[in-house]
PDB file of C-alpha atoms in Angstrom:
ATOM      1  CA  UNK F   1      91.609 114.679 111.082  1.00  0.00           C
ATOM      2  CA  UNK F   2      89.888 112.122 113.597  1.00  0.00           C
ATOM      3  CA  UNK F   3      91.836 110.607 116.089  1.00  0.00           C
ATOM      4  CA  UNK F   4      89.819 108.151 117.378  1.00  0.00           C
ATOM      5  CA  UNK F   5      88.246 104.826 115.670  1.00  0.00           C
ATOM      6  CA  UNK F   6      85.562 103.203 116.311  1.00  0.00           C
ATOM      7  CA  UNK F   7      85.086  99.637 115.969  1.00  0.00           C
ATOM      8  CA  UNK F   8      82.633  97.983 115.040  1.00  0.00           C
ATOM      9  CA  UNK F   9      81.230 100.693 112.509  1.00  0.00           C
ATOM     10  CA  UNK F  10      78.459  98.948 113.084  1.00  0.00           C
ATOM     11  CA  UNK F  11      75.995  96.232 115.289  1.00  0.00           C
ATOM     12  CA  UNK F  12      73.664  94.752 115.268  1.00  0.00           C
ATOM     13  CA  UNK F  13      72.472  92.518 117.854  1.00  0.00           C
ATOM     14  CA  UNK F  14      69.337  91.079 119.810  1.00  0.00           C
ATOM     15  CA  UNK F  15      67.810  92.861 123.270  1.00  0.00           C
ATOM     16  CA  UNK F  16      69.575  91.340 125.921  1.00  0.00           C
ATOM     17  CA  UNK F  17      72.522  90.356 124.726  1.00  0.00           C
ATOM     18  CA  UNK F  18      75.560  92.459 125.619  1.00  0.00           C
ATOM     19  CA  UNK F  19      77.427  95.124 123.323  1.00  0.00           C
ATOM     20  CA  UNK F  20      81.142  95.916 122.863  1.00  0.00           C
ATOM     21  CA  UNK F  21      82.736  99.061 120.447  1.00  0.00           C
ATOM     22  CA  UNK F  22      85.950  99.757 120.141  1.00  0.00           C
ATOM     23  CA  UNK F  23      88.009 102.980 119.858  1.00  0.00           C
ATOM     24  CA  UNK F  24      91.336 102.932 118.775  1.00  0.00           C
ATOM     25  CA  UNK F  25      94.039 106.652 119.079  1.00  0.00           C
ATOM     26  CA  UNK F  26      97.287 107.733 118.192  1.00  0.00           C
ATOM     27  CA  UNK F  27      98.704 110.575 120.639  1.00  0.00           C
ATOM     28  CA  UNK F  28      98.684 111.290 125.122  1.00  0.00           C
ATOM     29  CA  UNK F  29      95.013 111.235 126.363  1.00  0.00           C
ATOM     30  CA  UNK F  30      94.070 113.295 129.704  1.00  0.00           C
ATOM     31  CA  UNK F  31      90.889 111.161 129.503  1.00  0.00           C
ATOM     32  CA  UNK F  32      88.320 109.329 126.764  1.00  0.00           C
ATOM     33  CA  UNK F  33      85.397 110.046 126.566  1.00  0.00           C
ATOM     34  CA  UNK F  34      82.422 108.131 125.247  1.00  0.00           C
ATOM     35  CA  UNK F  35      78.617 110.035 123.965  1.00  0.00           C
ATOM     36  CA  UNK F  36      76.146 108.611 122.761  1.00  0.00           C
ATOM     37  CA  UNK F  37      73.693 109.912 119.691  1.00  0.00           C
ATOM     38  CA  UNK F  38      70.091 109.221 119.095  1.00  0.00           C
ATOM     39  CA  UNK F  39      69.172 109.988 114.967  1.00  0.00           C
ATOM     40  CA  UNK F  40      68.269 113.532 114.787  1.00  0.00           C
ATOM     41  CA  UNK F  41      69.394 114.146 118.319  1.00  0.00           C
ATOM     42  CA  UNK F  42      72.827 116.046 119.514  1.00  0.00           C
ATOM     43  CA  UNK F  43      75.311 113.655 122.107  1.00  0.00           C
ATOM     44  CA  UNK F  44      74.478 113.084 125.196  1.00  0.00           C
ATOM     45  CA  UNK F  45      77.767 112.200 127.341  1.00  0.00           C
ATOM     46  CA  UNK F  46      77.880 109.096 129.243  1.00  0.00           C
ATOM     47  CA  UNK F  47      81.425 108.794 130.859  1.00  0.00           C
ATOM     48  CA  UNK F  48      84.294 109.570 131.074  1.00  0.00           C
ATOM     49  CA  UNK F  49      87.580 107.745 132.045  1.00  0.00           C
ATOM     50  CA  UNK F  50      91.054 109.375 132.784  1.00  0.00           C
ATOM     51  CA  UNK F  51      94.359 108.746 131.412  1.00  0.00           C
ATOM     52  CA  UNK F  52      95.108 107.320 135.169  1.00  0.00           C
ATOM     53  CA  UNK F  53      91.852 105.300 135.630  1.00  0.00           C
ATOM     54  CA  UNK F  54      92.064 101.451 133.621  1.00  0.00           C
ATOM     55  CA  UNK F  55      88.607 100.572 134.461  1.00  0.00           C
ATOM     56  CA  UNK F  56      84.812 102.511 135.651  1.00  0.00           C
ATOM     57  CA  UNK F  57      81.279 101.823 135.664  1.00  0.00           C
ATOM     58  CA  UNK F  58      77.960 103.757 135.044  1.00  0.00           C
ATOM     59  CA  UNK F  59      74.670 101.279 135.167  1.00  0.00           C
ATOM     60  CA  UNK F  60      74.923  99.466 132.568  1.00  0.00           C
ATOM     61  CA  UNK F  61      77.890 100.866 130.877  1.00  0.00           C
ATOM     62  CA  UNK F  62      81.029  99.166 131.194  1.00  0.00           C
ATOM     63  CA  UNK F  63      84.336 101.963 130.456  1.00  0.00           C
ATOM     64  CA  UNK F  64      88.298 100.471 129.615  1.00  0.00           C
ATOM     65  CA  UNK F  65      91.225 102.760 128.969  1.00  0.00           C
ATOM     66  CA  UNK F  66      94.902 100.710 128.038  1.00  0.00           C
ATOM     67  CA  UNK F  67      96.835 103.423 127.661  1.00  0.00           C
ATOM     68  CA  UNK F  68      99.752 101.075 126.857  1.00  0.00           C
ATOM     69  CA  UNK F  69      97.095  99.899 123.870  1.00  0.00           C
ATOM     70  CA  UNK F  70      96.258 103.550 122.920  1.00  0.00           C
ATOM     71  CA  UNK F  71      92.781 101.800 122.698  1.00  0.00           C
ATOM     72  CA  UNK F  72      89.239 101.899 125.248  1.00  0.00           C
ATOM     73  CA  UNK F  73      86.264  99.715 125.165  1.00  0.00           C
ATOM     74  CA  UNK F  74      82.679 100.388 125.958  1.00  0.00           C
ATOM     75  CA  UNK F  75      80.029  97.523 126.821  1.00  0.00           C
ATOM     76  CA  UNK F  76      76.421  97.547 126.890  1.00  0.00           C
ATOM     77  CA  UNK F  77      74.742  94.903 129.403  1.00  0.00           C
ATOM     78  CA  UNK F  78      71.583  93.843 128.669  1.00  0.00           C
ATOM     79  CA  UNK F  79      70.950  95.583 125.787  1.00  0.00           C
ATOM     80  CA  UNK F  80      67.690  97.162 125.076  1.00  0.00           C
ATOM     81  CA  UNK F  81      66.547  98.056 122.407  1.00  0.00           C
ATOM     82  CA  UNK F  82      66.524 101.921 123.878  1.00  0.00           C
ATOM     83  CA  UNK F  83      70.366 101.918 123.088  1.00  0.00           C
ATOM     84  CA  UNK F  84      69.993 101.800 120.049  1.00  0.00           C
ATOM     85  CA  UNK F  85      71.619 105.505 119.035  1.00  0.00           C
ATOM     86  CA  UNK F  86      75.077 105.639 117.168  1.00  0.00           C
ATOM     87  CA  UNK F  87      77.810 105.741 119.632  1.00  0.00           C
ATOM     88  CA  UNK F  88      81.356 107.558 119.830  1.00  0.00           C
ATOM     89  CA  UNK F  89      84.520 108.161 121.847  1.00  0.00           C
ATOM     90  CA  UNK F  90      86.507 110.532 121.796  1.00  0.00           C
ATOM     91  CA  UNK F  91      89.915 111.666 123.490  1.00  0.00           C
ATOM     92  CA  UNK F  92      90.768 114.815 124.956  1.00  0.00           C
ATOM     93  CA  UNK F  93      94.404 115.399 124.268  1.00  0.00           C
ATOM     94  CA  UNK F  94      95.343 118.860 124.174  1.00  0.00           C
ATOM     95  CA  UNK F  95      97.379 120.919 126.708  1.00  0.00           C
ATOM     96  CA  UNK F  96      94.555 122.700 127.242  1.00  0.00           C
ATOM     97  CA  UNK F  97      92.061 119.875 128.196  1.00  0.00           C
ATOM     98  CA  UNK F  98      88.675 121.436 125.999  1.00  0.00           C
ATOM     99  CA  UNK F  99      89.795 120.316 122.504  1.00  0.00           C
ATOM    100  CA  UNK F 100      88.016 116.988 122.145  1.00  0.00           C
ATOM    101  CA  UNK F 101      88.607 114.970 118.965  1.00  0.00           C
ATOM    102  CA  UNK F 102      85.952 112.704 117.423  1.00  0.00           C
ATOM    103  CA  UNK F 103      85.817 109.544 116.399  1.00  0.00           C
ATOM    104  CA  UNK F 104      83.332 108.464 113.363  1.00  0.00           C
ATOM    105  CA  UNK F 105      81.591 106.077 116.021  1.00  0.00           C
ATOM    106  CA  UNK F 106      79.750 102.898 115.836  1.00  0.00           C
ATOM    107  CA  UNK F 107      75.701 102.419 114.227  1.00  0.00           C
ATOM    108  CA  UNK F 108      74.648 100.035 117.381  1.00  0.00           C
ATOM    109  CA  UNK F 109      71.716  98.453 116.266  1.00  0.00           C
ATOM    110  CA  UNK F 110      69.121  96.681 119.486  1.00  0.00           C
ATOM    111  CA  UNK F 111      66.606  94.815 117.651  1.00  0.00           C
ATOM    112  CA  UNK F 112      63.452  93.820 119.979  1.00  0.00           C
TER     113      UNK F 112
ATOM    114  CA  UNK D   1      67.933 123.484 133.124  1.00  0.00           C
ATOM    115  CA  UNK D   2      67.049 123.483 130.235  1.00  0.00           C
ATOM    116  CA  UNK D   3      70.720 122.613 128.374  1.00  0.00           C
ATOM    117  CA  UNK D   4      72.227 124.692 125.193  1.00  0.00           C
ATOM    118  CA  UNK D   5      69.741 126.674 123.416  1.00  0.00           C
ATOM    119  CA  UNK D   6      70.121 126.849 119.687  1.00  0.00           C
ATOM    120  CA  UNK D   7      68.255 128.346 116.924  1.00  0.00           C
ATOM    121  CA  UNK D   8      66.865 127.589 114.176  1.00  0.00           C
ATOM    122  CA  UNK D   9      66.699 124.182 114.592  1.00  0.00           C
ATOM    123  CA  UNK D  10      66.448 124.334 110.756  1.00  0.00           C
ATOM    124  CA  UNK D  11      67.419 126.799 108.473  1.00  0.00           C
ATOM    125  CA  UNK D  12      67.438 126.270 104.129  1.00  0.00           C
ATOM    126  CA  UNK D  13      69.196 128.753 102.699  1.00  0.00           C
ATOM    127  CA  UNK D  14      70.020 129.874  99.128  1.00  0.00           C
ATOM    128  CA  UNK D  15      73.641 129.608  97.928  1.00  0.00           C
ATOM    129  CA  UNK D  16      75.591 133.029  98.612  1.00  0.00           C
ATOM    130  CA  UNK D  17      72.723 133.524 101.595  1.00  0.00           C
ATOM    131  CA  UNK D  18      74.273 135.210 105.192  1.00  0.00           C
ATOM    132  CA  UNK D  19      73.176 132.529 107.796  1.00  0.00           C
ATOM    133  CA  UNK D  20      73.603 133.002 111.349  1.00  0.00           C
ATOM    134  CA  UNK D  21      73.142 130.449 113.481  1.00  0.00           C
ATOM    135  CA  UNK D  22      72.950 131.175 117.497  1.00  0.00           C
ATOM    136  CA  UNK D  23      73.307 129.723 121.039  1.00  0.00           C
ATOM    137  CA  UNK D  24      72.640 129.456 124.544  1.00  0.00           C
ATOM    138  CA  UNK D  25      75.503 127.661 127.079  1.00  0.00           C
ATOM    139  CA  UNK D  26      74.187 126.630 129.880  1.00  0.00           C
ATOM    140  CA  UNK D  27      74.145 129.379 132.640  1.00  0.00           C
ATOM    141  CA  UNK D  28      77.910 129.090 134.852  1.00  0.00           C
ATOM    142  CA  UNK D  29      79.515 127.530 132.140  1.00  0.00           C
ATOM    143  CA  UNK D  30      83.136 129.016 130.858  1.00  0.00           C
ATOM    144  CA  UNK D  31      83.644 126.964 127.018  1.00  0.00           C
ATOM    145  CA  UNK D  32      81.322 126.903 124.121  1.00  0.00           C
ATOM    146  CA  UNK D  33      82.467 125.040 121.307  1.00  0.00           C
ATOM    147  CA  UNK D  34      80.790 125.155 117.823  1.00  0.00           C
ATOM    148  CA  UNK D  35      81.021 121.878 115.771  1.00  0.00           C
ATOM    149  CA  UNK D  36      80.000 120.380 112.409  1.00  0.00           C
ATOM    150  CA  UNK D  37      78.849 117.257 111.437  1.00  0.00           C
ATOM    151  CA  UNK D  38      78.765 115.432 108.110  1.00  0.00           C
ATOM    152  CA  UNK D  39      78.146 111.961 106.699  1.00  0.00           C
ATOM    153  CA  UNK D  40      81.676 112.351 105.373  1.00  0.00           C
ATOM    154  CA  UNK D  41      83.747 114.006 107.617  1.00  0.00           C
ATOM    155  CA  UNK D  42      81.966 113.462 110.990  1.00  0.00           C
ATOM    156  CA  UNK D  43      82.047 115.521 113.965  1.00  0.00           C
ATOM    157  CA  UNK D  44      83.868 118.639 113.731  1.00  0.00           C
ATOM    158  CA  UNK D  45      85.191 121.241 116.042  1.00  0.00           C
ATOM    159  CA  UNK D  46      85.493 124.263 114.337  1.00  0.00           C
ATOM    160  CA  UNK D  47      85.680 126.257 116.941  1.00  0.00           C
ATOM    161  CA  UNK D  48      86.102 126.802 120.779  1.00  0.00           C
ATOM    162  CA  UNK D  49      85.770 130.489 123.646  1.00  0.00           C
ATOM    163  CA  UNK D  50      86.942 130.004 126.834  1.00  0.00           C
ATOM    164  CA  UNK D  51      85.583 132.947 129.206  1.00  0.00           C
ATOM    165  CA  UNK D  52      84.073 134.520 125.779  1.00  0.00           C
ATOM    166  CA  UNK D  53      88.039 134.295 124.150  1.00  0.00           C
ATOM    167  CA  UNK D  54      88.564 132.711 120.913  1.00  0.00           C
ATOM    168  CA  UNK D  55      91.075 129.544 122.587  1.00  0.00           C
ATOM    169  CA  UNK D  56      91.778 127.508 119.001  1.00  0.00           C
ATOM    170  CA  UNK D  57      90.067 128.696 115.590  1.00  0.00           C
ATOM    171  CA  UNK D  58      92.343 126.090 113.816  1.00  0.00           C
ATOM    172  CA  UNK D  59      88.832 123.920 112.663  1.00  0.00           C
ATOM    173  CA  UNK D  60      86.899 126.855 110.541  1.00  0.00           C
ATOM    174  CA  UNK D  61      86.718 125.994 106.930  1.00  0.00           C
ATOM    175  CA  UNK D  62      87.714 129.567 105.651  1.00  0.00           C
ATOM    176  CA  UNK D  63      87.491 133.308 105.894  1.00  0.00           C
ATOM    177  CA  UNK D  64      83.436 132.521 104.973  1.00  0.00           C
ATOM    178  CA  UNK D  65      82.845 131.348 108.560  1.00  0.00           C
ATOM    179  CA  UNK D  66      82.766 133.527 111.557  1.00  0.00           C
ATOM    180  CA  UNK D  67      82.214 133.054 115.262  1.00  0.00           C
ATOM    181  CA  UNK D  68      81.618 135.691 118.362  1.00  0.00           C
ATOM    182  CA  UNK D  69      80.931 135.515 122.079  1.00  0.00           C
ATOM    183  CA  UNK D  70      79.908 138.708 123.478  1.00  0.00           C
ATOM    184  CA  UNK D  71      79.438 137.423 126.707  1.00  0.00           C
ATOM    185  CA  UNK D  72      78.430 134.338 129.293  1.00  0.00           C
ATOM    186  CA  UNK D  73      75.761 133.596 127.268  1.00  0.00           C
ATOM    187  CA  UNK D  74      75.605 133.420 123.666  1.00  0.00           C
ATOM    188  CA  UNK D  75      77.543 132.904 120.351  1.00  0.00           C
ATOM    189  CA  UNK D  76      76.677 133.132 117.152  1.00  0.00           C
ATOM    190  CA  UNK D  77      78.253 131.308 113.784  1.00  0.00           C
ATOM    191  CA  UNK D  78      77.745 133.256 110.628  1.00  0.00           C
ATOM    192  CA  UNK D  79      78.896 131.446 107.185  1.00  0.00           C
ATOM    193  CA  UNK D  80      79.010 134.416 104.466  1.00  0.00           C
ATOM    194  CA  UNK D  81      78.384 133.624 101.492  1.00  0.00           C
ATOM    195  CA  UNK D  82      77.186 130.220 102.031  1.00  0.00           C
ATOM    196  CA  UNK D  83      77.717 127.641 100.035  1.00  0.00           C
ATOM    197  CA  UNK D  84      76.148 123.875  99.242  1.00  0.00           C
ATOM    198  CA  UNK D  85      78.419 121.677 100.728  1.00  0.00           C
ATOM    199  CA  UNK D  86      78.070 124.303 104.369  1.00  0.00           C
ATOM    200  CA  UNK D  87      75.207 121.413 103.886  1.00  0.00           C
ATOM    201  CA  UNK D  88      75.455 119.834 107.655  1.00  0.00           C
ATOM    202  CA  UNK D  89      73.840 119.982 111.051  1.00  0.00           C
ATOM    203  CA  UNK D  90      75.822 122.430 113.347  1.00  0.00           C
ATOM    204  CA  UNK D  91      75.837 122.018 117.040  1.00  0.00           C
ATOM    205  CA  UNK D  92      77.178 123.475 119.801  1.00  0.00           C
ATOM    206  CA  UNK D  93      78.801 122.583 123.449  1.00  0.00           C
ATOM    207  CA  UNK D  94      79.088 123.801 127.131  1.00  0.00           C
ATOM    208  CA  UNK D  95      81.511 122.867 129.742  1.00  0.00           C
ATOM    209  CA  UNK D  96      82.877 124.862 133.193  1.00  0.00           C
ATOM    210  CA  UNK D  97      85.873 124.600 132.928  1.00  0.00           C
ATOM    211  CA  UNK D  98      88.450 122.424 130.975  1.00  0.00           C
ATOM    212  CA  UNK D  99      88.413 118.783 129.838  1.00  0.00           C
ATOM    213  CA  UNK D 100      85.109 117.526 131.114  1.00  0.00           C
ATOM    214  CA  UNK D 101      81.949 116.671 129.858  1.00  0.00           C
ATOM    215  CA  UNK D 102      80.433 118.454 127.083  1.00  0.00           C
ATOM    216  CA  UNK D 103      76.884 118.909 126.710  1.00  0.00           C
ATOM    217  CA  UNK D 104      75.294 119.725 123.597  1.00  0.00           C
ATOM    218  CA  UNK D 105      72.559 121.460 122.411  1.00  0.00           C
ATOM    219  CA  UNK D 106      70.169 119.967 119.680  1.00  0.00           C
ATOM    220  CA  UNK D 107      71.870 121.043 117.109  1.00  0.00           C
ATOM    221  CA  UNK D 108      70.522 123.576 113.346  1.00  0.00           C
ATOM    222  CA  UNK D 109      70.017 121.039 110.344  1.00  0.00           C
ATOM    223  CA  UNK D 110      71.572 123.588 108.129  1.00  0.00           C
ATOM    224  CA  UNK D 111      70.536 123.417 103.799  1.00  0.00           C
ATOM    225  CA  UNK D 112      72.054 125.629 101.208  1.00  0.00           C
ATOM    226  CA  UNK D 113      70.990 125.116  98.014  1.00  0.00           C
TER     227      UNK D 113
END
């Protein structure tokens, strides 16, 4: 079953605006990861945040993690048309540390 | 590095036929994962290997599905016999160690008619 649940399911914005996507999960995690998937392609890893971290940045991406609320958010600043894709959160919850459980994703459309 | 390589990229077959999907992980990675993606169920983990040993196959839907990893550079996912409900995109991913970022292949789009 899918642990991560992304919100919203779909988001449409104009180029230059910021996009915020949220992810909620149910169990304790070792880390949480965000991936991007362009249509017809494989997933691409964006950023990993560990359970003892609260915020992480990578270029135009900012990820926060609130373990007390079991939630994470991905912020893309100054969006571009090329950011149009589906975004998935994935949680690593097992003791083995390898099994990822993916959410259903947020479809982001950035209009030029 | 060529990344994770999957073949074929597209497969169309008739119900009842055997289907074999292939994956070459990134050199040096010791964990390999098979996922299935459909509109209805999203991205599901089928099975993963660590150091060529299957660790968790609880996601394999039924006995018609089997996966092998005979060496560190090759894995197969076999469906025999295939059914229309197996139609999906199958992804292979690899990583070094446990718990880190996974590198996905381009996927195999399987259509069973």
